[in-house]
Short mmCIF file of C-alpha atoms in Angstrom, two decimals:
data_model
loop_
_atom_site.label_atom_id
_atom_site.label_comp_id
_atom_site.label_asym_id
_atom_site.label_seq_id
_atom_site.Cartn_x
_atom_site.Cartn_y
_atom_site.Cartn_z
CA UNK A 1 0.00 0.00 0.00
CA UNK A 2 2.75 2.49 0.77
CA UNK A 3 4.75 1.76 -2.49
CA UNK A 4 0.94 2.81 -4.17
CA UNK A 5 0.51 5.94 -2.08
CA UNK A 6 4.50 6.93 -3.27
CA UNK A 7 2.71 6.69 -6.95
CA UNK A 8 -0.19 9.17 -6.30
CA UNK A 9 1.67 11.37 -4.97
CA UNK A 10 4.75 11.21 -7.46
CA UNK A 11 1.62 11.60 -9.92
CA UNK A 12 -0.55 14.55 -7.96
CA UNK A 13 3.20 16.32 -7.82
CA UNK A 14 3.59 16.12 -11.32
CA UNK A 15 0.04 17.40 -12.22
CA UNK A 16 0.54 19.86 -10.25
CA UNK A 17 3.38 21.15 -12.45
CA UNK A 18 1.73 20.73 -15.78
CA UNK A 19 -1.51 22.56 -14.60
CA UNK A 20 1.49 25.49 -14.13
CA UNK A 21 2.72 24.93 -17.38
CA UNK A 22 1.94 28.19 -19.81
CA UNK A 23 1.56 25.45 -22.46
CA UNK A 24 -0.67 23.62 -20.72
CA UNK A 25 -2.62 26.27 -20.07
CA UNK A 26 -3.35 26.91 -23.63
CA UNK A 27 -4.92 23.97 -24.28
CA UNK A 28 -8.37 24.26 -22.33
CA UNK A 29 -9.91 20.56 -22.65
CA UNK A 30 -6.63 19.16 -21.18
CA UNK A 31 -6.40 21.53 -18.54
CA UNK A 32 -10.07 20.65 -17.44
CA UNK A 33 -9.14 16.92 -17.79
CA UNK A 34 -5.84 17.70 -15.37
CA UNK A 35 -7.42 19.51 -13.17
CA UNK A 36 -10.12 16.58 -12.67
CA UNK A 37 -7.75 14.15 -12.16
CA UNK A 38 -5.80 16.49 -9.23
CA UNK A 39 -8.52 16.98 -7.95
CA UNK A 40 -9.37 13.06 -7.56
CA UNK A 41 -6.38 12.53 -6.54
CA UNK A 42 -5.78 15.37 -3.88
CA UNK A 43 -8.19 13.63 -0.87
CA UNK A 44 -6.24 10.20 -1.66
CA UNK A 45 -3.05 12.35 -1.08
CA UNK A 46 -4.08 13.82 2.05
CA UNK A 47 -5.45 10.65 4.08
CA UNK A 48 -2.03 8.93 2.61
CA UNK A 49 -0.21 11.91 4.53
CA UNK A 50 -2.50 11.33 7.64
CA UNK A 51 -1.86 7.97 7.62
CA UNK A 52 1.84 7.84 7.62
CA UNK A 53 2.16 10.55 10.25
CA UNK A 54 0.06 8.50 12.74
CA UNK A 55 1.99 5.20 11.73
CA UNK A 56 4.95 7.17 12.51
CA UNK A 57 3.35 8.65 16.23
CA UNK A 58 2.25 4.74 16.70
CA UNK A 59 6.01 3.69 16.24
CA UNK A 60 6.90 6.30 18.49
CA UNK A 61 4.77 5.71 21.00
CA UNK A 62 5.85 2.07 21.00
CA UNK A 63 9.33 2.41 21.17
CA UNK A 64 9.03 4.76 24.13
CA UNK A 65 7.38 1.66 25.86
CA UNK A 66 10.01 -0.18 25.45
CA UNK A 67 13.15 2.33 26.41
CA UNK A 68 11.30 5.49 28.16
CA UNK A 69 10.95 6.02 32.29
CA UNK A 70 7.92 5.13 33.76
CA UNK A 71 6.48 8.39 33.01
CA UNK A 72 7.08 8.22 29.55
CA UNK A 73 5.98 4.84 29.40
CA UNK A 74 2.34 5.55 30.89
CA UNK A 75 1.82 8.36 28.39
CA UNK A 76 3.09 6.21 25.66
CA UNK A 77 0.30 3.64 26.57
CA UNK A 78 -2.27 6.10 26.67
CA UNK A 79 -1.10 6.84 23.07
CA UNK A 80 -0.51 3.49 21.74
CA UNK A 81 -4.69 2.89 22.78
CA UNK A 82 -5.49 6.26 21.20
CA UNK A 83 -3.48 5.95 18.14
CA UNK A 84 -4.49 1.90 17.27
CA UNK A 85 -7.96 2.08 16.40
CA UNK A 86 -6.82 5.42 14.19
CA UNK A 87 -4.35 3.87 12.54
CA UNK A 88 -6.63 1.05 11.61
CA UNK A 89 -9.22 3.58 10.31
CA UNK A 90 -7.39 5.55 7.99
CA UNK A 91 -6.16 2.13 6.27
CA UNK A 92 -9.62 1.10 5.36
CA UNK A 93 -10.17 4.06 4.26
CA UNK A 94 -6.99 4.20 2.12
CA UNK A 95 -8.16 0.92 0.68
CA UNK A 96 -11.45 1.78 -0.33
CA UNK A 97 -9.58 4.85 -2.11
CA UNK A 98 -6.79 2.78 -3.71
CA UNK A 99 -9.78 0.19 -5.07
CA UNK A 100 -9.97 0.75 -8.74
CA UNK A 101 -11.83 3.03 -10.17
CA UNK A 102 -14.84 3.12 -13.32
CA UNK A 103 -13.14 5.54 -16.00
CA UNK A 104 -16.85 6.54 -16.75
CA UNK A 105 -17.25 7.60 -12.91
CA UNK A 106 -16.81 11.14 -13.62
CA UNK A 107 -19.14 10.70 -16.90
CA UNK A 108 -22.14 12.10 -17.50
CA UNK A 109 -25.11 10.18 -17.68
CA UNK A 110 -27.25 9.18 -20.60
CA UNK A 111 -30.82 7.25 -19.20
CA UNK A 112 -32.89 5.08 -21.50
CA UNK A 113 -36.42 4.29 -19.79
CA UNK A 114 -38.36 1.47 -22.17
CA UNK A 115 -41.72 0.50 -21.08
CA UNK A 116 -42.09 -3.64 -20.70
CA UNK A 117 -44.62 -5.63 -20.01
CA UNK A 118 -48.13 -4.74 -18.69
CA UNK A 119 -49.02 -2.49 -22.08
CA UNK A 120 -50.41 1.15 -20.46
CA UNK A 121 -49.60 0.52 -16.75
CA UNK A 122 -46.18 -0.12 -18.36
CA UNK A 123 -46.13 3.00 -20.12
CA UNK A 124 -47.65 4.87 -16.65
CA UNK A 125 -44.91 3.11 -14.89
CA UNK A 126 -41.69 4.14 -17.05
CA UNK A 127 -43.13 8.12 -16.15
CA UNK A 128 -43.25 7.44 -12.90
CA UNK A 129 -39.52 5.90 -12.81
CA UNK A 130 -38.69 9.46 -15.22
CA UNK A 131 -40.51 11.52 -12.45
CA UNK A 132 -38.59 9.70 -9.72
CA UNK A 133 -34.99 10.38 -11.61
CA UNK A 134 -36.03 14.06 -12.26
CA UNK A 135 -36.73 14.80 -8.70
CA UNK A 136 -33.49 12.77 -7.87
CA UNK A 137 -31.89 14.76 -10.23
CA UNK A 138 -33.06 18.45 -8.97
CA UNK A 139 -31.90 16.91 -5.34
CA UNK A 140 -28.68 16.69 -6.34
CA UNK A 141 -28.25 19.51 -8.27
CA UNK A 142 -28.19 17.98 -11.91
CA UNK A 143 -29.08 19.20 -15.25
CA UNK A 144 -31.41 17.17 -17.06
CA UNK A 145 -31.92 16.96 -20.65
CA UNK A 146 -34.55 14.92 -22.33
CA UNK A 147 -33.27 13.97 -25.82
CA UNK A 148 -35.93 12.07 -27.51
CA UNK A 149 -39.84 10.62 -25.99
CA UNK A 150 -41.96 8.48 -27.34
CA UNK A 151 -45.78 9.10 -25.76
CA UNK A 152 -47.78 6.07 -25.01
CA UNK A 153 -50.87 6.74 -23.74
CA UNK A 154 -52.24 9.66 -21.54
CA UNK A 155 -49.39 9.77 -18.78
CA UNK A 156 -47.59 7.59 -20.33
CA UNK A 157 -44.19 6.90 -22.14
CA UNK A 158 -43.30 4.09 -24.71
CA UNK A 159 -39.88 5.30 -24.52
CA UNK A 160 -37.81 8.23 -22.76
CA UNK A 161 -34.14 9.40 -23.27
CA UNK A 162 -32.27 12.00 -20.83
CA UNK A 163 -29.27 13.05 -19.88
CA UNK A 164 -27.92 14.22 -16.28
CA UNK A 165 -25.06 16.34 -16.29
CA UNK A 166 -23.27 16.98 -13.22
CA UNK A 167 -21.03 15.70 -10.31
CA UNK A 168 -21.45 11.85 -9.93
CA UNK A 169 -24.22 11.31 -12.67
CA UNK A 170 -22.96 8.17 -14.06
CA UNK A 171 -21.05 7.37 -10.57
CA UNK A 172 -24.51 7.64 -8.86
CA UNK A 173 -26.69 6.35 -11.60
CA UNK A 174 -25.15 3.55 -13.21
CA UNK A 175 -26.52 0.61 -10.69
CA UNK A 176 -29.75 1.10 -11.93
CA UNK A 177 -29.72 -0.64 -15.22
CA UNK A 178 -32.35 -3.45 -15.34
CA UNK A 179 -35.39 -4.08 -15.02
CA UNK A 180 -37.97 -2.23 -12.50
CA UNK A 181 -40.90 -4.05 -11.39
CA UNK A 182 -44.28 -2.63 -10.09
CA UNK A 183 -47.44 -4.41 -8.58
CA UNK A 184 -50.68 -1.98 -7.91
CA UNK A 185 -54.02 -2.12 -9.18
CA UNK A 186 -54.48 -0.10 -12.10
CA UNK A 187 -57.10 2.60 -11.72
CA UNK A 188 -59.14 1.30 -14.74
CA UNK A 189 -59.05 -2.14 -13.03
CA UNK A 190 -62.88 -2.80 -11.65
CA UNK A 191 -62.10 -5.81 -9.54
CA UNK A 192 -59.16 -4.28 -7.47
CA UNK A 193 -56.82 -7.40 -9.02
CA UNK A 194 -52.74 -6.50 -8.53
CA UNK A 195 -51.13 -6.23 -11.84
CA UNK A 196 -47.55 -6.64 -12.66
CA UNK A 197 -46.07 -4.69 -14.85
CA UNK A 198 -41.95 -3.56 -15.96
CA UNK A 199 -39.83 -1.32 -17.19
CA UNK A 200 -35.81 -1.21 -18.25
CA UNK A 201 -33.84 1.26 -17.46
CA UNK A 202 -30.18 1.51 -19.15
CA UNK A 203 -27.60 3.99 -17.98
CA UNK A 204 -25.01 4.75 -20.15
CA UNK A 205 -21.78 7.04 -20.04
CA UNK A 206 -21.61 10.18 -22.06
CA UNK A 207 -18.40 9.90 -24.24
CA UNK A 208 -17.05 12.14 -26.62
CA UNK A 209 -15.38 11.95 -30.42
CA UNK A 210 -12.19 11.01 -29.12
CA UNK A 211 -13.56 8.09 -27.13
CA UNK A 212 -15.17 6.57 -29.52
CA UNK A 213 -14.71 7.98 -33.25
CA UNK A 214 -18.11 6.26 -35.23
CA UNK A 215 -17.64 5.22 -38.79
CA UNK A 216 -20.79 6.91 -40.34
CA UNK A 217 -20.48 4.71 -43.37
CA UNK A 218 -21.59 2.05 -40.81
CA UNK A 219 -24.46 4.36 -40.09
CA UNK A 220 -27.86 4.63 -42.14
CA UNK A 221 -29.78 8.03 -41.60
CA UNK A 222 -33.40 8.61 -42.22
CA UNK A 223 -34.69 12.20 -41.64
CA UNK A 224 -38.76 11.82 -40.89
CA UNK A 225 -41.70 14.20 -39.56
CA UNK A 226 -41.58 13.83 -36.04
CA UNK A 227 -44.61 12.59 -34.76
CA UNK A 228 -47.37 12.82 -31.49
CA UNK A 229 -48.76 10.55 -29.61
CA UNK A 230 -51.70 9.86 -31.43
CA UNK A 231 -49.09 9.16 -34.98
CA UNK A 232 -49.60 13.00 -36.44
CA UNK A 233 -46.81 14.33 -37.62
CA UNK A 234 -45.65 17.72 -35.35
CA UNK A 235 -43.59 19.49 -37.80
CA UNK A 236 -44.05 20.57 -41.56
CA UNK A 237 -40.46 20.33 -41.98
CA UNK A 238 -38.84 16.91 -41.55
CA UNK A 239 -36.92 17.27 -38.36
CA UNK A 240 -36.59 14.02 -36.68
CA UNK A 241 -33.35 11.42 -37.07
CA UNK A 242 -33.23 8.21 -37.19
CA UNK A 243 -29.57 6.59 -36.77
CA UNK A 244 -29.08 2.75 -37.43
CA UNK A 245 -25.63 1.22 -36.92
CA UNK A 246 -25.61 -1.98 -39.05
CA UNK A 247 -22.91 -4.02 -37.53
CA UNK A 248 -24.48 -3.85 -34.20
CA UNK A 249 -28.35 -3.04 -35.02
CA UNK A 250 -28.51 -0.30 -32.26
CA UNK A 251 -31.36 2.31 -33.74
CA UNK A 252 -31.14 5.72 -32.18
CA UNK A 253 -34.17 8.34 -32.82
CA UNK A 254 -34.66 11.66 -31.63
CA UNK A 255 -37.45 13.73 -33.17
CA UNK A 256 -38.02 16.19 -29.88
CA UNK A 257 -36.12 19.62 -31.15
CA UNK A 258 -37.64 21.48 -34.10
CA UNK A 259 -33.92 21.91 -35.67
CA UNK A 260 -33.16 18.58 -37.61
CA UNK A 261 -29.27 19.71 -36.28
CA UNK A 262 -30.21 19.72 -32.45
CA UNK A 263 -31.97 16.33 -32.89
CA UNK A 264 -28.70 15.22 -35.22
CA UNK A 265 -26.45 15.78 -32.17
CA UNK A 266 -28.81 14.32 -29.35
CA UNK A 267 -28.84 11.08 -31.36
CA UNK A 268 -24.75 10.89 -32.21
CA UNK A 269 -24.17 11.26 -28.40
CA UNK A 270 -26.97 8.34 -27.86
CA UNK A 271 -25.10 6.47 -30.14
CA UNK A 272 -21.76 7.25 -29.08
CA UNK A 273 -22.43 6.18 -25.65
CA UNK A 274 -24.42 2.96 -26.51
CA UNK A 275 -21.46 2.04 -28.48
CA UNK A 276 -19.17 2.49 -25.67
CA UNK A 277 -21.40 0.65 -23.62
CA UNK A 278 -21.03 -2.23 -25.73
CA UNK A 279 -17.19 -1.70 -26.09
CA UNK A 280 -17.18 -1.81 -22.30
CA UNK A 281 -19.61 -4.91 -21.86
CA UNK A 282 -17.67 -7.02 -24.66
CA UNK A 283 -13.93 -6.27 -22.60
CA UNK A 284 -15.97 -6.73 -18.74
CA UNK A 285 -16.72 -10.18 -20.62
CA UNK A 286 -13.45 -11.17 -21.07
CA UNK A 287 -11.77 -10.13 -18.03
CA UNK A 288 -13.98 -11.85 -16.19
CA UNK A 289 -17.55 -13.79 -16.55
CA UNK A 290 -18.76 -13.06 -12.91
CA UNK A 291 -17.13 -9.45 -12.48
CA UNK A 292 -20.51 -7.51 -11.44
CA UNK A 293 -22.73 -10.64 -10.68
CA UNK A 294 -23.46 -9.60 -6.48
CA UNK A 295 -24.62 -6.19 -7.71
CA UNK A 296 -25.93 -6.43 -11.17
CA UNK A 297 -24.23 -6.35 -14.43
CA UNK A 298 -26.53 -3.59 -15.80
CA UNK A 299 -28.10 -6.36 -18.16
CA UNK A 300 -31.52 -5.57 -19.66
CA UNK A 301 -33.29 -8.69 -18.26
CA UNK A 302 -32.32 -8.58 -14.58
CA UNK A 303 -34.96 -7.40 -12.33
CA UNK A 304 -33.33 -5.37 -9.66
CA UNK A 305 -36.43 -3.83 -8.19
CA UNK A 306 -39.83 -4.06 -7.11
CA UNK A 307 -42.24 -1.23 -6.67
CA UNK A 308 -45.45 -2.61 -4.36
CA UNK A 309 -48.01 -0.26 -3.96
CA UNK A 310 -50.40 -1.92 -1.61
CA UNK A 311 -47.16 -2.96 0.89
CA UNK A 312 -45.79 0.45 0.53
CA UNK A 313 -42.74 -0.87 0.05
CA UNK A 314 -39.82 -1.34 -2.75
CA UNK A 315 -37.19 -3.97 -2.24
CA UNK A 316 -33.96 -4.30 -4.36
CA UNK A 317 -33.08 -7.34 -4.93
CA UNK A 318 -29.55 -7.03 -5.26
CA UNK A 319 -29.01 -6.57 -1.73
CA UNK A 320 -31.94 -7.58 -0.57
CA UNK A 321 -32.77 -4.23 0.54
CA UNK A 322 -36.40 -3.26 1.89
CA UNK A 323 -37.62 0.09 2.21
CA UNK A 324 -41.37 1.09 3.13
CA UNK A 325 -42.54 4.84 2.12
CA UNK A 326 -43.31 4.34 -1.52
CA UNK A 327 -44.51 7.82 -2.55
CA UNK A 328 -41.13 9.21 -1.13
CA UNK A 329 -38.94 6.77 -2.88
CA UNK A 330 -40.98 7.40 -5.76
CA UNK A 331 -40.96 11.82 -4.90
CA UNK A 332 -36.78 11.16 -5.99
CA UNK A 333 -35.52 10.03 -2.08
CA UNK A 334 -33.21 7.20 -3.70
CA UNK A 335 -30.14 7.33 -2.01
CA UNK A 336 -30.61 4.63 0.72
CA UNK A 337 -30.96 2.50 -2.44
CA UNK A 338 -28.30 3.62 -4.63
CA UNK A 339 -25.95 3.46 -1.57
CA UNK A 340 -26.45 0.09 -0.55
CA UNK A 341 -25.82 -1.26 -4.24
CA UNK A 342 -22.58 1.16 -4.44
CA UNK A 343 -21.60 -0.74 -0.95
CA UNK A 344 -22.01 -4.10 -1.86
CA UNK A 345 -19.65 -3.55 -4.70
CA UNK A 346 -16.90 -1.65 -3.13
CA UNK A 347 -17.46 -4.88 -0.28
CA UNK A 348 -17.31 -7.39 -3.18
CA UNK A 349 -13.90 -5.14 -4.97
CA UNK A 350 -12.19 -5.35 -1.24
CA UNK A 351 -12.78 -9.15 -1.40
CA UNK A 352 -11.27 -9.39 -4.70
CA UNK A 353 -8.13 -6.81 -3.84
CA UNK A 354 -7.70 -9.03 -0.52
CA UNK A 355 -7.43 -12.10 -2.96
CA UNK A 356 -5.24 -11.12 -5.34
#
């Protein structure tokens, strides 16, 4: 662990320099990218520092109980017992910040929301999932951006693309790809029978050119009249894009801006990131099979979690979390969730470091 901490901060030292470098400074995207990776860097830096100074007060103390006066030796117990527990602190904490690290962390986040099964409560159910990320979104002080909807019914949503820009999006947001599950009695149901309907949820990284550069003879493009719920079409002037990439089949449309050029650029970042999704996925496959299987490997057909209206309750089933208080959950208070996925994988990484 030390010989890692000597890295970071040979590394932090030398970004330091380069964000003082007049030629760095010119170039502005590389300066922002420095400067995020300091600043990552700088708390690992500081509890590296804290750590060594008390290791070195521990040794210290202990060598003063062997070789000091009685006097000495008394305080020197008193701060052997404070220093101990301390000591042992800071070192989990330096190895949940040495564990290794998603490059999309920092990433913004692109959400796809795809009603399932159950028809129009599956189409009311994917809004309510949309509401629930947009009031999750405005509690942490996100941007959102819807890129492209597709209307399904009053209420309702066939399909719904966002982004969330901001600190942590994709961090925060990624452990709920899957599928969501709800049970409640519809309100046009008579007999007051349950229903069970889903919805998928994918979370993608934003990426940019560099990332991933997309052959666009790969691509087909159709330009269309974007169209309402009911099938009319919206806009006298054909507006919406349609992106298919033929090696893979992905088919990105956006149709929700009246400039053909705004809905152009939502779907090339769609597609960008849904092709460095799959980049990702294919690599996660070969380093290893069972790499996300306690937590959830973001796969379309695993059901994560259940929404049950008449217990009041949604479990994940992940962790085999339970929380009662549905309408909060559901009002954007998530974080009890999303924290107890994000702790059963740094658990599961700490298992894996101690192993290897």
């Amino acid at each position: 662990m030390h010989e890692r901490i000597a890295e970071i901060e040979a590394r932090f030292e030398e970004l330091t320099e380069l964000l003082g470098d007049p030629e760095v400074a010119s170039d502005h995207r590389r300066m922002a990218e420095l400067a995020r990776e300091r600043s990552r860097l700088e708390p690992i830096v500081e509890l590296g520092r804290r750590f060594r100074e008390t290791e070195e007060a521990l040794a210290d103390a202990r060598d003063l109980l062997r070789s000091g006066d009685e006097d000495e030796r008394e305080l020197a117990r008193e701060e052997e017992e404070r220093l101990t527990p301390l000591l042992a602190d800071l070192e989990e904490e330096l190895k949940l910040a040495l564990l290794p690290r998603d490059p999309a962390d920092e990433k913004d986040a692109i959400i796809e929301i795809r009603a399932g099964a159950g028809g129009e409560e599956a189409a009311l159910f994917a809004a309510d999932l949309f509401r629930m990320y947009q009031r999750y979104a405005e509690r942490q002080g996100w941007r959102l951006e819807v890129l492209n909807t597709s209307e399904a019914g009053p209420g309702g949503y066939r399909e719904m693309t966002f982004k969330l820009s901001g600190e942590d999006a994709y961090r925060r947001m990624k452990h709920e790809s899957g599928v969501h599950r709800v049970q409640r009695v519809p309100e046009t149901e008579s007999q007051g029978r349950i229903h069970t309907s889903t919805a998928t949820v994918a979370v993608l990284p934003e990426v940019d050119e560099v990332e991933v550069e997309i052959d666009w003879s790969e691509v087909r493009t159709d330009i269309f009249h974007a169209s309402s719920a009911g099938g009319q079409n919206v806009n006298k002037v054909a507006t919406a894009v349609r992106f298919t990439h033929e090696p893979t089949g992905i088919v990105v449309v956006c149709q929700d801006e009246r400039s053909q050029a705004k809905n152009r650029a939502k779907a090339e970042s769609v597609l960008r990131a849904r092709l460095y999704e799959l980049e990702r996925a294919k690599a996660d496959a070969e380093v290893a099979d069972a790499r996300r299987s306690q937590v959830g490997s973001g796969d379309r057909s695993e059901k994560i979690r259940t929404y049950n209206f008449p217990d009041d309750r949604v479990t994940d089933h992940r962790v085999r979390l339970t929380r009662h208080g549905l309408p909060r959950i559901l009002d954007g208070e998530i974080d009890a969730l999303i924290d107890a996925v994000a702790m059963e994988e740094q658990s599961r990484l700490l298992q894996q470091a101690a192993t290897t």
